[in-house]
Short mmCIF file of C-alpha atoms (C1' of nucleotides) in Angstrom, two decimals:
data_model
loop_
_atom_site.label_atom_id
_atom_site.label_comp_id
_atom_site.label_asym_id
_atom_site.label_seq_id
_atom_site.Cartn_x
_atom_site.Cartn_y
_atom_site.Cartn_z
CA MET A 11 24.67 -30.36 -5.93
CA LYS A 12 21.05 -28.88 -6.12
CA THR A 13 19.20 -31.78 -4.59
CA SER A 14 21.16 -32.40 -1.60
CA LEU A 15 19.40 -32.72 1.66
CA GLU A 16 21.06 -30.34 3.68
CA VAL A 17 20.51 -27.90 1.13
CA LEU A 18 16.90 -28.76 0.91
CA LYS A 19 16.51 -29.26 4.96
CA GLN A 20 17.30 -25.36 5.10
CA GLU A 21 15.17 -24.30 2.28
CA LEU A 22 12.63 -25.89 4.52
CA LEU A 23 13.92 -24.06 7.80
CA ASP A 24 13.47 -20.88 5.84
CA ASN A 25 9.96 -21.46 4.75
CA ASN A 26 9.05 -22.09 8.43
CA ILE A 27 8.34 -25.63 8.07
CA HIS A 28 9.10 -28.00 10.79
CA LEU A 29 11.07 -30.94 9.92
CA SER A 30 9.49 -33.96 11.61
CA HIS A 31 10.93 -37.11 11.03
CA GLN A 32 8.05 -38.07 8.34
CA ARG A 33 8.62 -35.24 6.27
CA LEU A 34 12.58 -35.86 6.26
CA LYS A 35 11.78 -39.70 4.90
CA VAL A 36 9.66 -38.55 2.37
CA LEU A 37 12.34 -35.85 0.78
CA GLU A 38 15.04 -38.14 1.43
CA TYR A 39 12.61 -40.70 -0.56
CA LEU A 40 12.64 -38.53 -3.64
CA ILE A 41 15.89 -37.21 -3.48
CA GLN A 42 16.99 -40.80 -4.07
CA ASN A 43 14.48 -42.01 -6.34
CA HIS A 44 14.04 -39.98 -9.54
CA ASN A 45 11.93 -42.08 -10.83
CA HIS A 46 8.81 -40.31 -10.34
CA PRO A 47 7.42 -42.30 -8.12
CA THR A 48 3.04 -42.20 -7.01
CA VAL A 49 2.18 -41.38 -3.54
CA GLU A 50 1.02 -45.36 -3.68
CA GLN A 51 5.02 -46.07 -4.10
CA ILE A 52 6.44 -43.50 -1.86
CA PHE A 53 4.29 -44.90 0.98
CA THR A 54 4.49 -48.24 0.43
CA ASP A 55 8.34 -48.44 0.33
CA LEU A 56 8.57 -45.66 3.12
CA HIS A 57 5.98 -47.97 5.36
CA LYS A 58 8.56 -50.93 5.53
CA ASP A 59 10.60 -48.52 7.35
CA ILE A 60 8.23 -46.69 9.32
CA SER A 61 5.52 -49.18 10.12
CA THR A 62 3.13 -46.29 11.63
CA LEU A 63 3.45 -44.31 8.65
CA SER A 64 0.05 -43.02 7.29
CA LYS A 65 -0.77 -42.75 3.55
CA THR A 66 -2.46 -39.11 5.08
CA THR A 67 0.73 -37.89 5.95
CA VAL A 68 2.27 -38.46 2.59
CA TYR A 69 0.08 -36.80 1.34
CA ASN A 70 0.22 -33.63 3.43
CA THR A 71 4.07 -33.84 3.52
CA LEU A 72 3.86 -33.77 -0.59
CA ARG A 73 1.54 -31.03 -0.44
CA VAL A 74 3.64 -29.05 1.90
CA LEU A 75 6.68 -29.95 0.04
CA GLU A 76 4.67 -28.16 -3.15
CA ASP A 77 3.93 -25.19 -1.45
CA ALA A 78 7.52 -24.86 -0.43
CA GLY A 79 8.59 -25.45 -4.01
CA LEU A 80 10.52 -28.28 -3.53
CA VAL A 81 8.55 -30.63 -5.11
CA ARG A 82 7.00 -30.72 -8.70
CA VAL A 83 3.89 -32.40 -9.40
CA ILE A 84 3.61 -34.15 -12.73
CA THR A 85 -0.02 -34.79 -13.97
CA ILE A 86 0.80 -35.95 -17.48
CA GLU A 87 -1.94 -38.49 -17.44
CA GLY A 88 -5.43 -37.61 -15.49
CA THR A 89 -5.24 -40.98 -13.83
CA GLU A 90 -1.95 -40.87 -11.94
CA THR A 91 -0.20 -38.08 -9.94
CA ARG A 92 3.21 -38.41 -9.88
CA TYR A 93 6.15 -36.31 -7.52
CA ASP A 94 9.38 -35.20 -8.51
CA ILE A 95 12.19 -33.14 -6.40
CA GLU A 96 12.31 -29.85 -8.23
CA VAL A 97 14.71 -29.25 -10.96
CA GLU A 98 14.96 -26.63 -13.47
CA ASN A 99 14.90 -26.82 -17.19
CA HIS A 100 13.32 -30.47 -17.81
CA GLY A 101 10.40 -31.62 -19.18
CA HIS A 102 8.77 -35.13 -18.90
CA PHE A 103 8.20 -37.75 -21.76
CA LYS A 104 5.53 -40.40 -20.90
CA CYS A 105 6.18 -43.61 -23.33
CA LYS A 106 2.75 -45.10 -24.41
CA SER A 107 3.93 -48.72 -24.34
CA CYS A 108 5.61 -49.18 -21.03
CA GLY A 109 4.52 -45.90 -19.29
CA LYS A 110 8.02 -44.94 -17.81
CA ILE A 111 8.59 -41.74 -17.54
CA TYR A 112 11.94 -39.71 -18.73
CA ASP A 113 13.59 -36.65 -18.11
CA PHE A 114 14.67 -34.60 -20.81
CA GLU A 115 16.41 -31.21 -20.60
CA ILE A 116 14.89 -28.12 -22.25
CA ASP A 117 15.28 -24.59 -21.83
CA MET A 118 11.96 -23.13 -20.76
CA ASN A 119 13.17 -19.89 -20.90
CA VAL A 120 12.49 -20.18 -24.53
CA LEU A 121 9.50 -20.65 -23.99
CA SER A 122 7.40 -17.54 -24.26
CA SER A 123 4.47 -16.56 -25.95
CA PRO A 124 3.22 -12.63 -26.92
CA ASP A 125 -0.47 -13.92 -26.44
CA LEU A 126 1.01 -13.91 -22.54
CA GLU A 127 2.67 -11.03 -21.98
CA LYS A 128 0.37 -9.42 -19.17
CA PHE A 129 0.55 -12.81 -17.50
CA GLN A 130 2.23 -13.68 -14.14
CA ILE A 131 3.82 -17.25 -14.63
CA SER A 132 5.07 -19.15 -12.34
CA ASP A 133 5.16 -22.83 -13.49
CA LYS A 134 5.86 -24.19 -16.68
CA ASP A 135 5.32 -27.44 -17.57
CA VAL A 136 5.98 -29.81 -20.76
CA TYR A 137 4.91 -33.32 -21.51
CA PHE A 138 5.38 -35.23 -24.64
CA LYS A 139 4.08 -38.89 -25.11
CA GLY A 140 5.05 -41.22 -27.42
CA ILE A 141 7.08 -44.13 -27.41
CA CYS A 142 10.49 -44.61 -26.10
CA PRO A 143 13.75 -46.26 -27.71
CA ARG A 144 13.37 -49.35 -25.86
CA CYS A 145 9.69 -50.32 -26.82
CA SER A 146 10.11 -48.84 -30.69
CA GLN A 147 13.17 -51.47 -31.17
CA HIS A 148 10.32 -53.80 -29.84
CA MET B 22 -11.77 -23.04 -41.10
CA LYS B 23 -10.04 -26.20 -39.71
CA THR B 24 -12.89 -27.10 -37.07
CA SER B 25 -15.79 -27.22 -39.09
CA LEU B 26 -18.06 -29.82 -38.39
CA GLU B 27 -18.42 -30.81 -41.81
CA VAL B 28 -14.39 -31.52 -41.88
CA LEU B 29 -14.36 -33.11 -38.59
CA LYS B 30 -17.46 -35.65 -39.78
CA GLN B 31 -15.53 -36.24 -42.70
CA GLU B 32 -12.62 -37.28 -40.86
CA LEU B 33 -14.92 -40.02 -38.39
CA LEU B 34 -16.10 -41.40 -41.24
CA ASP B 35 -12.41 -41.72 -42.86
CA ASN B 36 -11.69 -43.37 -39.44
CA ASN B 37 -14.72 -45.91 -39.84
CA ILE B 38 -16.38 -44.10 -36.94
CA HIS B 39 -20.38 -44.42 -36.88
CA LEU B 40 -21.92 -40.69 -36.40
CA SER B 41 -24.17 -41.42 -34.34
CA HIS B 42 -26.49 -38.57 -32.92
CA GLN B 43 -24.87 -38.31 -29.80
CA ARG B 44 -21.49 -37.98 -31.31
CA LEU B 45 -22.40 -35.01 -33.38
CA LYS B 46 -23.68 -33.60 -30.71
CA VAL B 47 -20.58 -33.58 -28.62
CA LEU B 48 -18.73 -33.03 -31.21
CA GLU B 49 -20.74 -29.76 -32.16
CA TYR B 50 -20.77 -28.95 -28.28
CA LEU B 51 -16.81 -28.89 -28.44
CA ILE B 52 -16.41 -26.91 -31.76
CA GLN B 53 -19.07 -24.05 -29.98
CA ASN B 54 -17.26 -24.01 -26.49
CA HIS B 55 -13.87 -23.51 -26.82
CA ASN B 56 -13.48 -22.95 -23.11
CA HIS B 57 -12.32 -26.43 -22.37
CA PRO B 58 -15.00 -28.10 -20.61
CA THR B 59 -15.18 -30.73 -18.30
CA VAL B 60 -16.84 -34.14 -18.89
CA GLU B 61 -19.91 -32.85 -16.07
CA GLN B 62 -19.75 -29.57 -18.40
CA ILE B 63 -20.49 -31.17 -21.43
CA PHE B 64 -23.03 -33.64 -19.76
CA THR B 65 -25.06 -30.90 -18.45
CA ASP B 66 -25.31 -28.97 -20.93
CA LEU B 67 -26.25 -31.64 -23.60
CA HIS B 68 -28.66 -33.16 -21.26
CA LYS B 69 -31.26 -30.19 -21.70
CA ASP B 70 -31.54 -30.71 -25.43
CA ILE B 71 -31.04 -34.60 -25.25
CA SER B 72 -33.08 -35.86 -22.09
CA THR B 73 -32.01 -39.60 -22.38
CA LEU B 74 -27.96 -38.76 -22.48
CA SER B 75 -26.19 -40.94 -20.29
CA LYS B 76 -22.52 -39.57 -19.05
CA THR B 77 -21.23 -42.82 -19.75
CA THR B 78 -21.92 -42.23 -23.50
CA VAL B 79 -19.91 -38.35 -23.20
CA TYR B 80 -17.01 -40.63 -21.81
CA ASN B 81 -17.35 -43.18 -24.52
CA THR B 82 -17.60 -40.39 -27.05
CA LEU B 83 -14.54 -38.37 -25.84
CA ARG B 84 -12.41 -41.17 -25.88
CA VAL B 85 -13.41 -42.05 -29.59
CA LEU B 86 -12.72 -38.48 -30.39
CA GLU B 87 -9.27 -38.59 -28.36
CA ASP B 88 -8.15 -41.61 -30.27
CA ALA B 89 -9.12 -40.52 -33.59
CA GLY B 90 -7.06 -37.41 -32.66
CA LEU B 91 -9.85 -34.85 -32.86
CA VAL B 92 -9.68 -34.14 -29.45
CA ARG B 93 -7.18 -32.80 -27.15
CA VAL B 94 -6.96 -33.92 -23.25
CA ILE B 95 -6.30 -31.19 -20.80
CA THR B 96 -4.86 -32.54 -17.73
CA ILE B 97 -3.09 -29.56 -16.54
CA GLU B 98 -4.50 -30.20 -13.04
CA GLY B 99 -4.74 -33.84 -11.62
CA THR B 100 -8.07 -33.26 -10.32
CA GLU B 101 -10.02 -32.33 -13.40
CA THR B 102 -9.75 -33.46 -17.05
CA ARG B 103 -10.89 -31.09 -19.57
CA TYR B 104 -11.45 -31.46 -23.41
CA ASP B 105 -10.41 -29.41 -26.44
CA ILE B 106 -10.97 -29.51 -30.26
CA GLU B 107 -7.65 -30.62 -31.55
CA VAL B 108 -5.89 -27.35 -32.64
CA GLU B 109 -2.13 -27.22 -33.54
CA ASN B 110 0.38 -25.08 -31.99
CA HIS B 111 -1.15 -23.80 -28.76
CA GLY B 112 -0.26 -24.34 -25.09
CA HIS B 113 -2.55 -23.73 -21.80
CA PHE B 114 -2.47 -21.22 -19.21
CA LYS B 115 -4.30 -22.04 -15.84
CA CYS B 116 -5.19 -19.47 -13.60
CA LYS B 117 -4.45 -20.19 -10.17
CA SER B 118 -7.02 -17.74 -9.01
CA CYS B 119 -10.05 -17.76 -10.85
CA GLY B 120 -8.98 -21.08 -12.32
CA LYS B 121 -9.51 -20.22 -15.83
CA ILE B 122 -7.90 -21.93 -18.79
CA TYR B 123 -6.74 -19.50 -21.12
CA ASP B 124 -5.32 -20.57 -24.87
CA PHE B 125 -1.91 -19.00 -26.16
CA GLU B 126 0.02 -19.73 -29.14
CA ILE B 127 3.60 -21.41 -29.13
CA ASP B 128 5.42 -23.06 -31.95
CA MET B 129 5.69 -26.32 -30.80
CA ASN B 130 8.08 -27.38 -33.49
CA VAL B 131 10.75 -25.07 -31.61
CA LEU B 132 10.13 -27.59 -28.51
CA SER B 133 12.88 -30.16 -28.97
CA SER B 134 15.63 -31.60 -27.09
CA PRO B 135 18.95 -33.49 -27.95
CA ASP B 136 17.94 -36.25 -25.43
CA LEU B 137 15.01 -37.03 -27.18
CA GLU B 138 16.87 -38.10 -30.26
CA LYS B 139 15.62 -41.94 -30.40
CA PHE B 140 12.02 -41.06 -28.96
CA GLN B 141 8.89 -41.57 -31.46
CA ILE B 142 7.18 -38.21 -30.08
CA SER B 143 3.23 -38.15 -30.80
CA ASP B 144 2.21 -35.62 -28.45
CA LYS B 145 3.56 -32.71 -27.10
CA ASP B 146 1.76 -30.42 -24.22
CA VAL B 147 2.41 -27.31 -22.70
CA TYR B 148 1.27 -25.99 -19.84
CA PHE B 149 1.79 -22.82 -17.69
CA LYS B 150 0.02 -21.75 -14.26
CA GLY B 151 0.13 -18.37 -12.51
CA ILE B 152 -1.89 -15.21 -12.50
CA CYS B 153 -4.40 -13.93 -15.48
CA PRO B 154 -4.45 -10.31 -16.15
CA ARG B 155 -7.69 -9.96 -14.88
CA CYS B 156 -6.77 -11.45 -11.49
CA SER B 157 -3.61 -9.43 -11.04
CA GLN B 158 -4.79 -5.99 -11.61
CA HIS B 159 -6.29 -6.07 -7.99
"C1'" DA C 20 4.96 -30.11 35.32
"C1'" DT C 21 1.69 -28.20 32.07
"C1'" DC C 22 -0.15 -26.58 28.15
"C1'" DA C 23 -0.77 -25.12 23.51
"C1'" DA C 24 0.21 -25.89 18.61
"C1'" DG C 25 1.39 -28.38 15.26
"C1'" DG C 26 1.87 -33.01 13.10
"C1'" DT C 27 0.43 -37.61 12.52
"C1'" DT C 28 -3.17 -41.52 12.33
"C1'" DG C 29 -6.73 -43.97 10.82
"C1'" DT C 30 -11.43 -44.46 9.32
"C1'" DA C 31 -15.15 -42.39 6.83
"C1'" DA C 32 -16.33 -39.58 2.85
"C1'" DT C 33 -16.18 -37.74 -1.77
"C1'" DG C 34 -16.06 -37.69 -6.56
"C1'" DA C 35 -14.62 -38.77 -10.83
"C1'" DT C 36 -14.11 -42.70 -13.78
"C1'" DT C 37 -14.72 -47.40 -15.64
"C1'" DA C 38 -16.76 -52.01 -15.85
"C1'" DC C 39 -20.79 -54.15 -17.13
"C1'" DA C 40 -25.08 -56.15 -18.49
"C1'" DA C 41 -29.45 -55.07 -20.52
"C1'" DC C 42 -31.76 -52.51 -23.79
"C1'" DT C 43 -32.29 -49.90 -28.85
"C1'" DG C 44 -32.06 -48.91 -33.16
"C1'" DT C 45 -30.46 -49.67 -38.07
"C1'" DG C 46 -29.11 -52.32 -41.89
"C1'" DC C 47 -28.84 -56.33 -44.40
"C1'" DA C 48 -30.08 -61.31 -45.71
"C1'" DG C 49 -33.27 -64.47 -46.53
"C1'" DC D 23 -41.69 -57.89 -44.98
"C1'" DT D 24 -39.49 -60.22 -41.04
"C1'" DG D 25 -36.02 -61.35 -38.04
"C1'" DC D 26 -30.93 -60.92 -36.85
"C1'" DA D 27 -26.41 -59.14 -35.80
"C1'" DC D 28 -24.04 -55.46 -34.57
"C1'" DA D 29 -23.00 -51.09 -32.84
"C1'" DG D 30 -24.24 -47.74 -29.69
"C1'" DT D 31 -26.75 -46.08 -25.34
"C1'" DT D 32 -27.87 -46.34 -21.11
"C1'" DG D 33 -28.13 -46.69 -15.77
"C1'" DT D 34 -26.21 -48.70 -12.38
"C1'" DA D 35 -22.70 -50.65 -9.51
"C1'" DA D 36 -17.90 -51.06 -8.49
"C1'" DT D 37 -13.45 -49.07 -8.07
"C1'" DC D 38 -9.99 -46.05 -7.00
"C1'" DA D 39 -7.40 -41.75 -5.37
"C1'" DT D 40 -7.81 -37.90 -2.85
"C1'" DT D 41 -9.67 -35.41 1.22
"C1'" DA D 42 -12.27 -34.13 5.65
"C1'" DC D 43 -12.26 -35.22 9.79
"C1'" DA D 44 -11.63 -36.28 14.79
"C1'" DA D 45 -8.80 -38.27 17.82
"C1'" DC D 46 -4.23 -38.94 19.38
"C1'" DC D 47 0.64 -37.90 19.96
"C1'" DT D 48 5.44 -34.43 20.41
"C1'" DT D 49 7.80 -31.02 21.28
"C1'" DG D 50 8.83 -26.83 22.78
"C1'" DA D 51 8.45 -22.99 26.16
"C1'" DT D 52 6.72 -20.92 30.44
#
DNA sequence: ATCAAGGTTGTAATGATTACAACTGTGCAG
DNA sequence: CTGCACAGTTGTAATCATTACAACCTTGAT
């Protein structure tokens, strides 16, 4: 499994990133919660276990993980930033009614454009919005 | 031409939206500036002409235009919200070096996923990031 | 045992966006 | 003509996520 903790820990070590207690907890949290949590959610939940945890640390850690390419930042809406363990080939759908974000499989490799011939592309994000099945059956 | 002022004015009238002076100015600005301006840029530039203009009005107007489907909101980065006259079938590329946002043509209709069979999709956004040709040559 | 470097913490500052209440202008009824 | 109602505009204050910063803590090497 690609998102196993052990594999990711090794990736951090390969990137010369120190595996502190807090960082591991954030990483574990993201592995166990694929529901695209916000910083607030991550902080609130982890705070129950680590009472000394600071929100700044959560921000710092997420940036470290993002820079290492382990975590994907979802900015589908300007008002909220969400985080996701990096998984290839999927887009994000946000329901305008209930607000839930769904993953969907999509082949990013198909996504290319002659306009970008000379561009170096490092990130591809696909965001859809609309109404999810649960909300549309009202 | 699809983004002509006259056509868009008619669309606003069709949506029962009053064509105030300020709203027309914002609309004109977006037609003339396809460089994905922020609220700050729109406000600063228009303020030169309309000295009484309020930033709140710019926010209000952009929301009205967005709801009417004439304007597309670009949230490629959580820190900045940008606005674009609605044009079909194009994605946005942001250069991580110079920060410029480029349009590129892409066939949104190709973008679909079996996972979304029962979803009602109303918006499709494609965001790429990387290095633009101007920044990568040296 | 000591020291340096990196990591963590809490508070203060920032900055974009929204809420809100007062003001303005325009069209219509009388 | 006059005044009223409504939609749009304005400016300030409030909100909220994020960042800056300085002090503190941990850990590992010498």
